[in-house]
Short mmCIF file of C-alpha atoms in Angstrom, two decimals:
data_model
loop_
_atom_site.label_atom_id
_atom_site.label_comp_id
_atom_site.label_asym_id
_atom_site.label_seq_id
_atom_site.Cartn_x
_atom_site.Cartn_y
_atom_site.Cartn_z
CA UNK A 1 4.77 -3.10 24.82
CA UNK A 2 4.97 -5.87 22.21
CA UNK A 3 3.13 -4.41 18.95
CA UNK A 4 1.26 -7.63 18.70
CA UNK A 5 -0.14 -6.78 22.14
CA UNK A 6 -1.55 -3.44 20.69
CA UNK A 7 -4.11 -5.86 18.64
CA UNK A 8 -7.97 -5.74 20.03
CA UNK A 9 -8.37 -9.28 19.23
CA UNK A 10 -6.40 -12.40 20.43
CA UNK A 11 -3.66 -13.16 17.64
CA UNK A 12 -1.47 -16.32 18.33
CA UNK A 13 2.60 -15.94 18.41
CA UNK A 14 2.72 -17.50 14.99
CA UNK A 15 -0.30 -17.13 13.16
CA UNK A 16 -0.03 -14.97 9.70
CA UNK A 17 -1.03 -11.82 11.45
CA UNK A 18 1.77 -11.94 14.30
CA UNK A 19 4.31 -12.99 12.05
CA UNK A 20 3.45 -9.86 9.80
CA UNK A 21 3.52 -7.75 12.79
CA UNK A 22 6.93 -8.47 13.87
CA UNK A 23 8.30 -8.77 10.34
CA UNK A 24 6.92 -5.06 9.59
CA UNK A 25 8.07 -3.63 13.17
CA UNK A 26 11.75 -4.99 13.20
CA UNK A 27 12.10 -3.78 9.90
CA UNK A 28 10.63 -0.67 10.39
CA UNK A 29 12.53 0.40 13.20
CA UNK A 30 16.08 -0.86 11.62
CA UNK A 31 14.97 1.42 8.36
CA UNK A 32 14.38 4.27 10.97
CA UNK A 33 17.74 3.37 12.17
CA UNK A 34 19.11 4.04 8.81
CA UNK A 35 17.53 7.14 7.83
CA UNK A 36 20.58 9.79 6.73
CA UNK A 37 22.44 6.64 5.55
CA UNK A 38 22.20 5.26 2.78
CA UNK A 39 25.09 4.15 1.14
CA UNK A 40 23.92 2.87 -2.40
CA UNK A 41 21.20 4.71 -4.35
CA UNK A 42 20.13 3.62 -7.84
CA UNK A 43 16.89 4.43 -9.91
CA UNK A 44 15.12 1.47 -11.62
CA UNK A 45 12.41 2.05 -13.87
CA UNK A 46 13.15 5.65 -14.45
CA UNK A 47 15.28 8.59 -13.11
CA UNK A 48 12.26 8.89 -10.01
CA UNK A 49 12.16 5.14 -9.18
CA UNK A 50 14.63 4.81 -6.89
CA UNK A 51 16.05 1.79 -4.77
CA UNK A 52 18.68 1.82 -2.02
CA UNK A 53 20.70 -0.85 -0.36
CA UNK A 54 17.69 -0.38 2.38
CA UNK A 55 15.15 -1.34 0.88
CA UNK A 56 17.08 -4.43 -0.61
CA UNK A 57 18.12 -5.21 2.95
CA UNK A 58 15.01 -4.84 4.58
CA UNK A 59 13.21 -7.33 2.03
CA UNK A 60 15.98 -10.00 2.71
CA UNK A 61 14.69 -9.16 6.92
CA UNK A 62 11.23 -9.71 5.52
CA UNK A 63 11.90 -12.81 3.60
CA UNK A 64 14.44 -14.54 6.07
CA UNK A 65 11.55 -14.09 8.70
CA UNK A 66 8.82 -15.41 6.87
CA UNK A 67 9.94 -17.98 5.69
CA UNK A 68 11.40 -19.49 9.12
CA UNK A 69 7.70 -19.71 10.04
CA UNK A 70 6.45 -20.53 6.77
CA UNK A 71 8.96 -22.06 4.76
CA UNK A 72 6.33 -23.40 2.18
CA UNK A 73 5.05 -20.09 1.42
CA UNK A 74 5.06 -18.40 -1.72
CA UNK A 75 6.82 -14.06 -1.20
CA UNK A 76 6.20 -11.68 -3.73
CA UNK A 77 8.59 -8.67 -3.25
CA UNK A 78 9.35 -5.66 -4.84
CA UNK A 79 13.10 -5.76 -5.14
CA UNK A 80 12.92 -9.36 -6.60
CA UNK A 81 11.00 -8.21 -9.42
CA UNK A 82 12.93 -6.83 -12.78
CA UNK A 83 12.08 -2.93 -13.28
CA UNK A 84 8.61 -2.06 -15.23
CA UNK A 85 4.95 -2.42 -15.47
CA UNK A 86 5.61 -5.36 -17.97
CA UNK A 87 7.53 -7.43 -15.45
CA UNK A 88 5.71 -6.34 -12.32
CA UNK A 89 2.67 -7.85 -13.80
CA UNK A 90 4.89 -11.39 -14.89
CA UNK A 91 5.94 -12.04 -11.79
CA UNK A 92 2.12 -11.42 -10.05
CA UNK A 93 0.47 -13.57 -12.31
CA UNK A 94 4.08 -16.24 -11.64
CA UNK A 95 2.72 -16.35 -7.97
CA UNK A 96 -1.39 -16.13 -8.56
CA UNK A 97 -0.87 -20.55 -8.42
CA UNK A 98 0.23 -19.80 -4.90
CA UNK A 99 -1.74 -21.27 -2.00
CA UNK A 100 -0.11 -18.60 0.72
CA UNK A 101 1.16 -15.78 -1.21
CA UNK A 102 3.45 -13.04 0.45
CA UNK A 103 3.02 -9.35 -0.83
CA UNK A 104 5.97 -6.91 0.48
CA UNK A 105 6.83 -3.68 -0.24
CA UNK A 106 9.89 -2.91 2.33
CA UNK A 107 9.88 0.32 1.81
CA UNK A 108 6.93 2.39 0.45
CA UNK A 109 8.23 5.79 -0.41
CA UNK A 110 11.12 5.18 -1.23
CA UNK A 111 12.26 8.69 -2.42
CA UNK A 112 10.71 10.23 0.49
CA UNK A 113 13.20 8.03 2.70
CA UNK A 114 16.01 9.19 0.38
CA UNK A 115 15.02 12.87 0.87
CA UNK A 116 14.75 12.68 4.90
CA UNK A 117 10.93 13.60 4.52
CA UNK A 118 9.33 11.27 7.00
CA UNK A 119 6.43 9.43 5.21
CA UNK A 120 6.98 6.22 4.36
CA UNK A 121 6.32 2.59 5.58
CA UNK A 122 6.78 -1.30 5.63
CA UNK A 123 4.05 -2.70 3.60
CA UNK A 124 3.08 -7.08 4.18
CA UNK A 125 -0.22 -8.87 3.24
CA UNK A 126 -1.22 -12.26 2.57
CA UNK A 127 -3.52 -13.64 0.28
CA UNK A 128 -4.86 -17.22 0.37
CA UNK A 129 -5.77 -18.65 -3.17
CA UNK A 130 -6.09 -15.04 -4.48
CA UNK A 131 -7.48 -13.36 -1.89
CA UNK A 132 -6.55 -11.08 0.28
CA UNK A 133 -6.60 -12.36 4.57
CA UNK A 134 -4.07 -10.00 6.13
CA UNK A 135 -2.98 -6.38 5.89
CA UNK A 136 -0.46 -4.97 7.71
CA UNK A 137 1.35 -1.12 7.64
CA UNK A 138 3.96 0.28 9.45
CA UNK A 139 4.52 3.82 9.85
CA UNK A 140 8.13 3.88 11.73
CA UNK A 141 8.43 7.39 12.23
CA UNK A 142 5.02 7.66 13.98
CA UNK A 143 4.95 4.29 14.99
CA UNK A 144 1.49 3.68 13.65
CA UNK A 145 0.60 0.29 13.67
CA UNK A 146 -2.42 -0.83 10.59
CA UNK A 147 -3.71 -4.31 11.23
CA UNK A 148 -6.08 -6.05 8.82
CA UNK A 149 -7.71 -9.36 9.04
CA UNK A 150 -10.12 -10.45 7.02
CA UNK A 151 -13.60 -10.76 8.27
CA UNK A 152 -12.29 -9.25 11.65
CA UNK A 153 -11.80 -5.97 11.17
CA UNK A 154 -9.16 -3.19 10.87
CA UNK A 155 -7.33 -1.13 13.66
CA UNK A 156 -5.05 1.26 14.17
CA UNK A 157 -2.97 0.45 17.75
CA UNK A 158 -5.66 -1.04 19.22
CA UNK A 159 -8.08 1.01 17.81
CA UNK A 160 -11.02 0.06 15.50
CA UNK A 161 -10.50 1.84 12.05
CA UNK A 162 -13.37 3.27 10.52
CA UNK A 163 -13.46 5.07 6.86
CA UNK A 164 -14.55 9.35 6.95
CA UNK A 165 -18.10 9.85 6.49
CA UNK A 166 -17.94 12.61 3.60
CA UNK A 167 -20.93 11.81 1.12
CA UNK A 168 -19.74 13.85 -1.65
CA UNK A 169 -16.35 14.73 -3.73
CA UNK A 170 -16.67 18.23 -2.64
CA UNK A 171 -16.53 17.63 1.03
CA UNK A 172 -13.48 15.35 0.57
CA UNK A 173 -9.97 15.72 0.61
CA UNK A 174 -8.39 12.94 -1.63
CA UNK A 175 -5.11 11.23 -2.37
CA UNK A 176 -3.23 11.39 -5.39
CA UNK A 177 0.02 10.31 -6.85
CA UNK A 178 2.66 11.15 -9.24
CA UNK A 179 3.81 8.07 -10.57
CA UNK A 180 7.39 6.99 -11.49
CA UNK A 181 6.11 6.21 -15.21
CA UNK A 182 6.73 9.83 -16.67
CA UNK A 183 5.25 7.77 -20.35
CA UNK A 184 2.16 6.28 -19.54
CA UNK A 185 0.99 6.69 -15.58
CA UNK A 186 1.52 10.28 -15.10
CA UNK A 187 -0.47 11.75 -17.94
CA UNK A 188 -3.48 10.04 -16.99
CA UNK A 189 -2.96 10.83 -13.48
CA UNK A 190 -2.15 14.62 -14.10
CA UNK A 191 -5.56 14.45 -16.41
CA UNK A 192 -7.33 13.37 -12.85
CA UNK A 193 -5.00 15.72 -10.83
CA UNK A 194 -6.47 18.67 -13.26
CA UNK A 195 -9.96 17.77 -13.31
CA UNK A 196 -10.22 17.10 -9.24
CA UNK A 197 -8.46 20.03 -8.17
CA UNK A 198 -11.10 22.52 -8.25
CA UNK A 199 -13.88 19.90 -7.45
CA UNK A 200 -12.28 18.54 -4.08
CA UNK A 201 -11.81 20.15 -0.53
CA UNK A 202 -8.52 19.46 -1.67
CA UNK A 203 -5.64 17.33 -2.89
CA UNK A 204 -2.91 15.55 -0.90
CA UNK A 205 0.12 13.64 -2.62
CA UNK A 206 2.42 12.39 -0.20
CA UNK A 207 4.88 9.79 -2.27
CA UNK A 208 3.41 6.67 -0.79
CA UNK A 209 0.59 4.32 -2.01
CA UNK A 210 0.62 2.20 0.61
CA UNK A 211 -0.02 5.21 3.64
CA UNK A 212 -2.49 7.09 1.28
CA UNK A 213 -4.41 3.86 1.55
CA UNK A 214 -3.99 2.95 5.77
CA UNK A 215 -5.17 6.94 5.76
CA UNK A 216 -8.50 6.36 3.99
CA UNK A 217 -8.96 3.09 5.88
CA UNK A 218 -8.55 5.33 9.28
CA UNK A 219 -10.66 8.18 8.02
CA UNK A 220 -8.16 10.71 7.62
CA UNK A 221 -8.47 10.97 3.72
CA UNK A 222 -11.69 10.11 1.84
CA UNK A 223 -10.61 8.50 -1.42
CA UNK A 224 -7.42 7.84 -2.86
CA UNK A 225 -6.49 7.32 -7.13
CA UNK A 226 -3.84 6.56 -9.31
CA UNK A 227 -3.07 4.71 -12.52
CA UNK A 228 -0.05 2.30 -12.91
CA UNK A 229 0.43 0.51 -9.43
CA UNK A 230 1.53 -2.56 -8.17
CA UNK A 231 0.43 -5.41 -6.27
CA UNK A 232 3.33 -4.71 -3.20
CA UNK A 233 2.13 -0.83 -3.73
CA UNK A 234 -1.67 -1.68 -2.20
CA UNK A 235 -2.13 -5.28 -1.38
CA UNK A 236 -2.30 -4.86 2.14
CA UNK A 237 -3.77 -1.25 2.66
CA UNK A 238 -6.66 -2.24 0.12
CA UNK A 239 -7.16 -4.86 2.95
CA UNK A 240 -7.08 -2.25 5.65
CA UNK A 241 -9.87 -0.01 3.79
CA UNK A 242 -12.10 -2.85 2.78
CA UNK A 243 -12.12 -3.86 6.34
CA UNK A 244 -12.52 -0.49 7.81
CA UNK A 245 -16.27 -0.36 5.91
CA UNK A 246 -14.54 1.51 2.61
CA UNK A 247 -14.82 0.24 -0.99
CA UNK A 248 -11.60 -0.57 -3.78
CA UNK A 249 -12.14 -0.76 -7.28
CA UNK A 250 -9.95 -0.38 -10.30
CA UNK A 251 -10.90 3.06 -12.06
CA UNK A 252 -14.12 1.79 -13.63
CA UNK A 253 -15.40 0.62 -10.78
CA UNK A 254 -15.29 -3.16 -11.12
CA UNK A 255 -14.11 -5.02 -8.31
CA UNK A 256 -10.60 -5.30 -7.18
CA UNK A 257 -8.50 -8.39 -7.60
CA UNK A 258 -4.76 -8.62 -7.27
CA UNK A 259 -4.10 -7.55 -10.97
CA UNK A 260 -5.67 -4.27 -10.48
CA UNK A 261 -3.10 -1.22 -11.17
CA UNK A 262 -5.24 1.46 -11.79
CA UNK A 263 -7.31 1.56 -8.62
CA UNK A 264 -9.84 3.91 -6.97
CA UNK A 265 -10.27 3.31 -3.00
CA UNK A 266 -12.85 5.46 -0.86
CA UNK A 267 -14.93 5.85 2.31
CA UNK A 268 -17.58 3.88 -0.63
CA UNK A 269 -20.04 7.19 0.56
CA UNK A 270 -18.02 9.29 -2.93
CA UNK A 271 -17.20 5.63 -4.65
CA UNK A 272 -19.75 6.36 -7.86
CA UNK A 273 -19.25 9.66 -8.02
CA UNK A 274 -15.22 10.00 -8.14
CA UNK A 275 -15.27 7.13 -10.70
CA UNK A 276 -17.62 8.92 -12.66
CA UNK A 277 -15.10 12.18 -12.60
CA UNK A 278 -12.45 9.78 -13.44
CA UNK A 279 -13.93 8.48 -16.21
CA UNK A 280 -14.60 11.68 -17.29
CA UNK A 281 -11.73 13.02 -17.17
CA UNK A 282 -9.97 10.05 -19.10
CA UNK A 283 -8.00 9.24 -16.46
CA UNK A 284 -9.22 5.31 -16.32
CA UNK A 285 -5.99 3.95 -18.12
CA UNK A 286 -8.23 1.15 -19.10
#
């Protein structure tokens, strides 16, 4: 079965959603293909940022098949962007003038697919003069499928996502992240990490923004926070939550926007309260 037939909802062969479909499933499964390997591995912004001649290869798949349907389209990929937070922000607000904007992470989790430990996806959304109109994440070891359009929904396969239903922190297991940026991120998110661990059901960190987010979206985590992301990090999976009834700030609480790096994302039943511990904590970064 096509993946695009695994959608509830009619989506046409080349509308924005299909083509993100297909774009995230063949390059899925041709990462999967190269798991074990890799033949070039380099770090970027620091000795954990890594990239591999995957993930370089896998955006050219991306960007070779968007643009044959869109060739007037603006994409807005990770591996075109110059290490650090300074440039990752340049080259967002370079493409914010963008009518159709392309967001792509090829490979989120990186390391994980370096280490063999199977967690890590093809991340694609589009925004349309800033905002965000289509999610999609793909999981190619499980072969989860997250679809997000907006105003229509999210689903998982076929199946309707809907966020957990946990009304407090202390019911909820969460999502954290160690971040690449052992100078400025990591503090404030070890500061969070310290004051959540003995407030939570528990703590998950599994090396990848992007499926931390698609797993509060589908109700298998409750909230997810970190300081010092980037757009191709959450762009589409902050899609799939908002449209699965959840709620994405940055970690104060105001609303998200594509410039947001320090972001909060729940079930929006625990929103106040975890940005209250965050805040608490010190762990805002703003």
């Amino acid at each position: 079965m096509d993946l695009i037939d695994k959608v509830p909802y009619v989506v046409g062969s080349k509308s924005p959603t299909a083509v993100a479909i297909n774009c995230a499933a063949k390059t899925g499964e041709w990462i999967k293909s190269r798991l074990g390997a890799v033949k070039e591995l380099s770090t970027k912004f620091s000795s954990q940022d890594l990239v591999t001649d995957v993930d370089k290869g896998a955006e050219t798949m991306i960007r070779n098949l968007i643009l044959t349907h869109f060739p007037d389209h603006t994409i807005l990929g990770e591996e075109g962007v110059q290490p650090g937070s300074a440039a990752s922000i340049e080259a967002l607000q370079n493409a914010l003038d963008a009518e159709y904007l392309w967001i792509v992470d090829p490979i989120d989790g990186t390391t994980n697919f370096v280490q063999g430990f199977p967690y890590f996806c093809v991340s694609i959304a589009l925004a349309y003069k800033g905002e965000l109109i289509v999610g999609v994440i793909y999981d190619p070891m499980r072969d989860e499928l997250f679809v997000a359009e907006k105003g229509k929904g999210a689903y998982i396969h076929g199946v309707k996502s809907e966020v957990s239903v946990e009304q407090k922190v202390s019911d909820s297991v969460l999502a954290i992240g160690f971040n690449p940026d052992r100078d400025y991120a990591l503090p404030l998110n070890m500061k969070a990490i310290n004051a959540l661990a003995d407030q939570t059901r528990s703590l998950r960190a599994m090396g990848s923004a992007a499926m931390h987010l698609a797993y509060v979206a589908a109700g298998r985590l409750s909230g997810y926070y970190e300081v010092g992301l980037n757009s191709w990090d959450i762009a589409a999976g902050v899609l799939l939550v908002q449209e699965s009834g959840g709620k994405v700030t940055d970690t104060l609480g105001n609303d998200f926007h594509l410039g947001v790096r320090n972001l909060i994302a729940t079930n929006g039943k625990i929103h106040d309260e975890l940005v209250q511990k965050i805040q608490d904590a010190g762990a805002t970064g703003l």
